mmCIF file of C-alpha atoms in Angstrom:
data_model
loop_
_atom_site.group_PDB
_atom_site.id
_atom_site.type_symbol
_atom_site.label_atom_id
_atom_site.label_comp_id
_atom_site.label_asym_id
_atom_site.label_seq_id
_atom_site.Cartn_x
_atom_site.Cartn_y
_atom_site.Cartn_z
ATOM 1 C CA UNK A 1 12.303 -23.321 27.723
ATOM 2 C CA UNK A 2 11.886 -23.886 31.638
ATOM 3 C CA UNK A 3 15.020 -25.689 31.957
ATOM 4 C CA UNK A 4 16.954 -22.816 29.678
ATOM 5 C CA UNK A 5 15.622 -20.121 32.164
ATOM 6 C CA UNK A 6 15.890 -22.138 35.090
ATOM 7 C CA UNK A 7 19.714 -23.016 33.764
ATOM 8 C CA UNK A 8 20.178 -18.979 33.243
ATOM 9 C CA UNK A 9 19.020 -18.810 36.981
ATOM 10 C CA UNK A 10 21.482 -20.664 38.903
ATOM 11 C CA UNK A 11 24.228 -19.348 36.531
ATOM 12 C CA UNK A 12 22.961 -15.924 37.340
ATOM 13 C CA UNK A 13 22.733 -16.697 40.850
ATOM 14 C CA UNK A 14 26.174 -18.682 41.235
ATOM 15 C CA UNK A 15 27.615 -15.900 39.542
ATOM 16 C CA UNK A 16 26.526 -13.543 42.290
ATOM 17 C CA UNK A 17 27.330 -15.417 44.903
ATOM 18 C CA UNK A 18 30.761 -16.005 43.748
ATOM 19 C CA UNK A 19 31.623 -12.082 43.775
ATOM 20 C CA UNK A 20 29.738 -11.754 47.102
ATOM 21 C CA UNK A 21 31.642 -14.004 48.938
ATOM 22 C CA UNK A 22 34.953 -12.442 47.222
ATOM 23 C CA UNK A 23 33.421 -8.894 48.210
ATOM 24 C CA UNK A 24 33.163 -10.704 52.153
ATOM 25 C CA UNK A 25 36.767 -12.440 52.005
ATOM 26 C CA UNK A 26 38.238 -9.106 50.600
ATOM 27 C CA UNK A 27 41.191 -8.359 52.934
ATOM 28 C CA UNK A 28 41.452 -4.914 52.003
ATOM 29 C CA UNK A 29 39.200 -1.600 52.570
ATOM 30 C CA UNK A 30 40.379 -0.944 48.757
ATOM 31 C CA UNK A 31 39.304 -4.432 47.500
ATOM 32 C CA UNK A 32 35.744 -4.017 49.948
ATOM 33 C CA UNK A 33 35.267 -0.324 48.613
ATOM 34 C CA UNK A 34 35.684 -1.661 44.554
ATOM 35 C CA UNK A 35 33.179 -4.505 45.278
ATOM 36 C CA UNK A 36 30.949 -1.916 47.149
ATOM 37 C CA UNK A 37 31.106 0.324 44.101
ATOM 38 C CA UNK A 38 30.201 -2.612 41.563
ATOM 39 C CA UNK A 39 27.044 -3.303 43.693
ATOM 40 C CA UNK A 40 26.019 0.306 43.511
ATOM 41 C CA UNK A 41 24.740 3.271 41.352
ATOM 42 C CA UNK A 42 22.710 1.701 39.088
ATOM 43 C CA UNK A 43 20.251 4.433 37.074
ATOM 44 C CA UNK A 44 16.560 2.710 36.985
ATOM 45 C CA UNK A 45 16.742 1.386 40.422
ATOM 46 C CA UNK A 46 13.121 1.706 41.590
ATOM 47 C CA UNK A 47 14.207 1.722 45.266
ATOM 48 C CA UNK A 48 15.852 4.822 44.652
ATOM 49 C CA UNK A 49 13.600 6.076 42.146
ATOM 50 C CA UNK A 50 11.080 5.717 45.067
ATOM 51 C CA UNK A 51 13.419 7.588 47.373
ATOM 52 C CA UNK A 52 14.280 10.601 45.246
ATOM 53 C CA UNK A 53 10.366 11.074 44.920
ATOM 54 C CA UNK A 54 9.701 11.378 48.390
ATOM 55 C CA UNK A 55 12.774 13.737 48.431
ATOM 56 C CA UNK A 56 11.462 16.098 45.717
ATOM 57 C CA UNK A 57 7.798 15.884 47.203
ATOM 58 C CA UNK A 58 8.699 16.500 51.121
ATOM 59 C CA UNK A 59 10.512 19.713 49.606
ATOM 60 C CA UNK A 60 7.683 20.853 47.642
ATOM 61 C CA UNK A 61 5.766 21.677 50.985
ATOM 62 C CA UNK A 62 7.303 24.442 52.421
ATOM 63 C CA UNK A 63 8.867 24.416 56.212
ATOM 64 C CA UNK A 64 5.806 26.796 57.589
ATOM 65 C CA UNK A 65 3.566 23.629 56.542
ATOM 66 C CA UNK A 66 5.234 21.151 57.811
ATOM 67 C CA UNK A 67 6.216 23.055 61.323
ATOM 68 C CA UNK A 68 2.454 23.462 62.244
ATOM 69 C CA UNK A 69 2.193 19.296 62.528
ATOM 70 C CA UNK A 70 4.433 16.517 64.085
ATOM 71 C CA UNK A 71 3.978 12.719 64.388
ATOM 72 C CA UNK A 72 0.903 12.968 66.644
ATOM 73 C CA UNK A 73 -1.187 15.342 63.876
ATOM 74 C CA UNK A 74 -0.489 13.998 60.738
ATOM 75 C CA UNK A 75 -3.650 12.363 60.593
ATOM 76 C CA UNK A 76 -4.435 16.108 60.329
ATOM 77 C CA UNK A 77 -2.509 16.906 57.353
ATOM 78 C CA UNK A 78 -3.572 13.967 55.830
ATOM 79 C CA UNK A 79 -7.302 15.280 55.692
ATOM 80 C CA UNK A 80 -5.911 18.750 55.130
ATOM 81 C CA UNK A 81 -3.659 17.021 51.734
ATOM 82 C CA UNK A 82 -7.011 15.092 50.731
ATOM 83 C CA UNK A 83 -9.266 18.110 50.886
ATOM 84 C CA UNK A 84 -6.847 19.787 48.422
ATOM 85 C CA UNK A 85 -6.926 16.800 46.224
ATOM 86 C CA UNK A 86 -10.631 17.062 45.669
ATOM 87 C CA UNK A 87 -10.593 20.373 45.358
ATOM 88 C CA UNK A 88 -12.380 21.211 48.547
ATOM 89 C CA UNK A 89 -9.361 23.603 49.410
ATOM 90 C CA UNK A 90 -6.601 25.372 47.600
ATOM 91 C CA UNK A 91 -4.519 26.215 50.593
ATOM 92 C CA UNK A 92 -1.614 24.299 50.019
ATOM 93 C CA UNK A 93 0.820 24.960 47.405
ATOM 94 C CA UNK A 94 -1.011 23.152 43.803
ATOM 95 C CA UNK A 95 2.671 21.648 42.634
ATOM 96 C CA UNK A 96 2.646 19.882 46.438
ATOM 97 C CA UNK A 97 -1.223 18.745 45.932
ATOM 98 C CA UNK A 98 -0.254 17.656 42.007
ATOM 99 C CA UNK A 99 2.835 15.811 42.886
ATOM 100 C CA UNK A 100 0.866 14.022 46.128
ATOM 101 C CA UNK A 101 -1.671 12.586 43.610
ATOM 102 C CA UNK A 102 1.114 11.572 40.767
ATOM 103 C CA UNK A 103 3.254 9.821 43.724
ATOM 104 C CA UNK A 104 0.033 8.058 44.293
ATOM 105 C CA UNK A 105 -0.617 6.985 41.342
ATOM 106 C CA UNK A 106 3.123 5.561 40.811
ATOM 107 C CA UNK A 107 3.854 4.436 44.079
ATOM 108 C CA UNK A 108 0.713 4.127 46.204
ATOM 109 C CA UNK A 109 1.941 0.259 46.208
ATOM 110 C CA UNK A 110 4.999 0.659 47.971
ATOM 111 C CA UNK A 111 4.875 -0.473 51.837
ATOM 112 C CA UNK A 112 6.646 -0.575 55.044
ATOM 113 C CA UNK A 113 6.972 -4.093 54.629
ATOM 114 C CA UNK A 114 7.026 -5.141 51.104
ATOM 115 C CA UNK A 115 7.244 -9.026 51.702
ATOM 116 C CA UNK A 116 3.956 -8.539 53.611
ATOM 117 C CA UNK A 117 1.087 -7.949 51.701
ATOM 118 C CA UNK A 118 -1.427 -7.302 54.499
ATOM 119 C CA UNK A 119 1.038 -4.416 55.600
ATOM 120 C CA UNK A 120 -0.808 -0.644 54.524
ATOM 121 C CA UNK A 121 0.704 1.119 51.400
ATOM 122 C CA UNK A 122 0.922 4.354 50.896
ATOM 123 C CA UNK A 123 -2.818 4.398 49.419
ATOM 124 C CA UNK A 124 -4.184 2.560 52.339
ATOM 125 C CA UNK A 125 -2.336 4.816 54.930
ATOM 126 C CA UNK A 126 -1.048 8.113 53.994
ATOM 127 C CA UNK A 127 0.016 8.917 57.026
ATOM 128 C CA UNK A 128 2.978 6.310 56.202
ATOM 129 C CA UNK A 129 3.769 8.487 53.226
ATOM 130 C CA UNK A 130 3.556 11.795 55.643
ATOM 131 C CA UNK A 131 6.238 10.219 58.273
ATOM 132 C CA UNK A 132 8.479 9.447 55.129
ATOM 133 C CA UNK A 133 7.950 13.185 53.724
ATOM 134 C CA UNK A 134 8.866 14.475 57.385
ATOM 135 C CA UNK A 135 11.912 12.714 57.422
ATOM 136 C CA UNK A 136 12.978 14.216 54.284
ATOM 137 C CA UNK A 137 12.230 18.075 54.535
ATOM 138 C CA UNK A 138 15.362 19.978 54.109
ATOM 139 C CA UNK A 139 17.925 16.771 53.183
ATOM 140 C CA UNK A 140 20.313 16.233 50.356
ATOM 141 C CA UNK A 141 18.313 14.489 47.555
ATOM 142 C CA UNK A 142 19.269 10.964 47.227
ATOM 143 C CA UNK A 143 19.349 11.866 43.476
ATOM 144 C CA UNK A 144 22.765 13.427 43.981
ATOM 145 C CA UNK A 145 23.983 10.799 45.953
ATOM 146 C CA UNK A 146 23.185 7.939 43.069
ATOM 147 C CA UNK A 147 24.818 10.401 40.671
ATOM 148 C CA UNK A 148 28.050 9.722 42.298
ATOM 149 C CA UNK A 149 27.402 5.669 43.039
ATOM 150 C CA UNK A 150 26.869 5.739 39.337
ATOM 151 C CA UNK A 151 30.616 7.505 38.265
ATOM 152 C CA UNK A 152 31.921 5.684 41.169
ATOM 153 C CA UNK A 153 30.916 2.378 39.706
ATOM 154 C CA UNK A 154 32.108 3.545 36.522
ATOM 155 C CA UNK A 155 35.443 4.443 37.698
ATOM 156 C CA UNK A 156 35.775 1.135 39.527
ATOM 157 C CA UNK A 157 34.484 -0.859 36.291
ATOM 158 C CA UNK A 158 37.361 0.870 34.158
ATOM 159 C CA UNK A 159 39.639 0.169 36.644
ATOM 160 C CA UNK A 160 38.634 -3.568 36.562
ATOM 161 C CA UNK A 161 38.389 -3.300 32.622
ATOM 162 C CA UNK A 162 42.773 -1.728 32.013
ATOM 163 C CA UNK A 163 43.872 -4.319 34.307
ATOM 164 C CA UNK A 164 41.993 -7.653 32.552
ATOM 165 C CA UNK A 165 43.401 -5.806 29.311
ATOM 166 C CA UNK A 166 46.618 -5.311 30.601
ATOM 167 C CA UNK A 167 46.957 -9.162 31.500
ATOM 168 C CA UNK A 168 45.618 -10.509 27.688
ATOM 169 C CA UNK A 169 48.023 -12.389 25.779
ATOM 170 C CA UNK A 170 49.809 -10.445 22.820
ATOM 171 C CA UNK A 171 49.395 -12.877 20.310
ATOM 172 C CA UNK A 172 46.267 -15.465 20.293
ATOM 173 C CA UNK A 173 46.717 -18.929 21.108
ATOM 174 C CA UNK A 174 47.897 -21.039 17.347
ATOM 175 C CA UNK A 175 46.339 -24.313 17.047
ATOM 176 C CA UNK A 176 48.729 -27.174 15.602
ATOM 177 C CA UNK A 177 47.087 -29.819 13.741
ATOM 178 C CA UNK A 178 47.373 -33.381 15.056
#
């Protein structure tokens, strides 16, 4: 079984490497673009899952909120957003306190630096979470911008699909017996 899935792997992986390098050699911005759109706009992808959270939560918190802090009092906000949590105050909005707790609980794990674990996640310093929130107040949700990765791909796959059809044989290969 080890030597199927390691087998798998390296077909997998040779696989991807082969339409990386022709995405690199490409000699057109046409060819680059198509290969771009292939490697893009997939629905489910956590890192953008992640993203679009952060999105919807920043804009949950109204601009009044986040105009009374900056970078050098968010440690501020971060008491003010825990408080809330326990129920100690009600002063921010409850579907901003609700969704804080929830992205917590789904994606306290994520970090700065995900290949180190000794770098703080979101649980460990929220003030991590705060400078991504800040950073998002007021933007374009990334949600819109996977929507059209995803019918760009799409597009591009169809594309890629008429013209392999297009080049079949008409009539299938006859086999003469020797």
């Amino acid at each position: 079984m080890e030597q199927e899935a390691g087998a798998l792997f390296f077909l997998i992986l040779g696989t991807y490497k082969s339409v990386d390098k022709r995405r690199l050699d490409e000699k057109t911005q046409e060819g680059r673009e198509e290969y771009d759109a292939l490697c893009s706009g997939f629905e489910g992808d956590e890192l953008m899952e992640i993203n679009i959270a952060v999105n919807e939560l920043a804009n949950k918190l109204g601009e009044d909120v986040w105009q009374q802090y900056n970078h050098d009092n968010l440690d501020q906000l971060a008491e003010r957003i825990r408080m809330n949590a326990s129920g100690v105050l009600s002063d921010l909005p409850a579907n901003f306190v609700s969704g804080w707790v929830e992205f917590l609980e789904n994606y306290g794990w994520d970090r700065d630096d995900q290949m180190f674990i000794s770098s703080p996640s979101y649980r460990d310093d929220p003030i991590f979470l705060l400078t991504r929130l800040v950073q998002n107040v007021g933007i374009e949700c990334p949600s819109i911008k996977q929507q059209k990765q995803v019918v760009r791909r799409r597009e591009v796959m169809k594309l890629h699909e008429d013209r392999a059809a297009s080049k079949r044989f008409t009539q299938p290969f006859l086999l003469k017996k020797v």
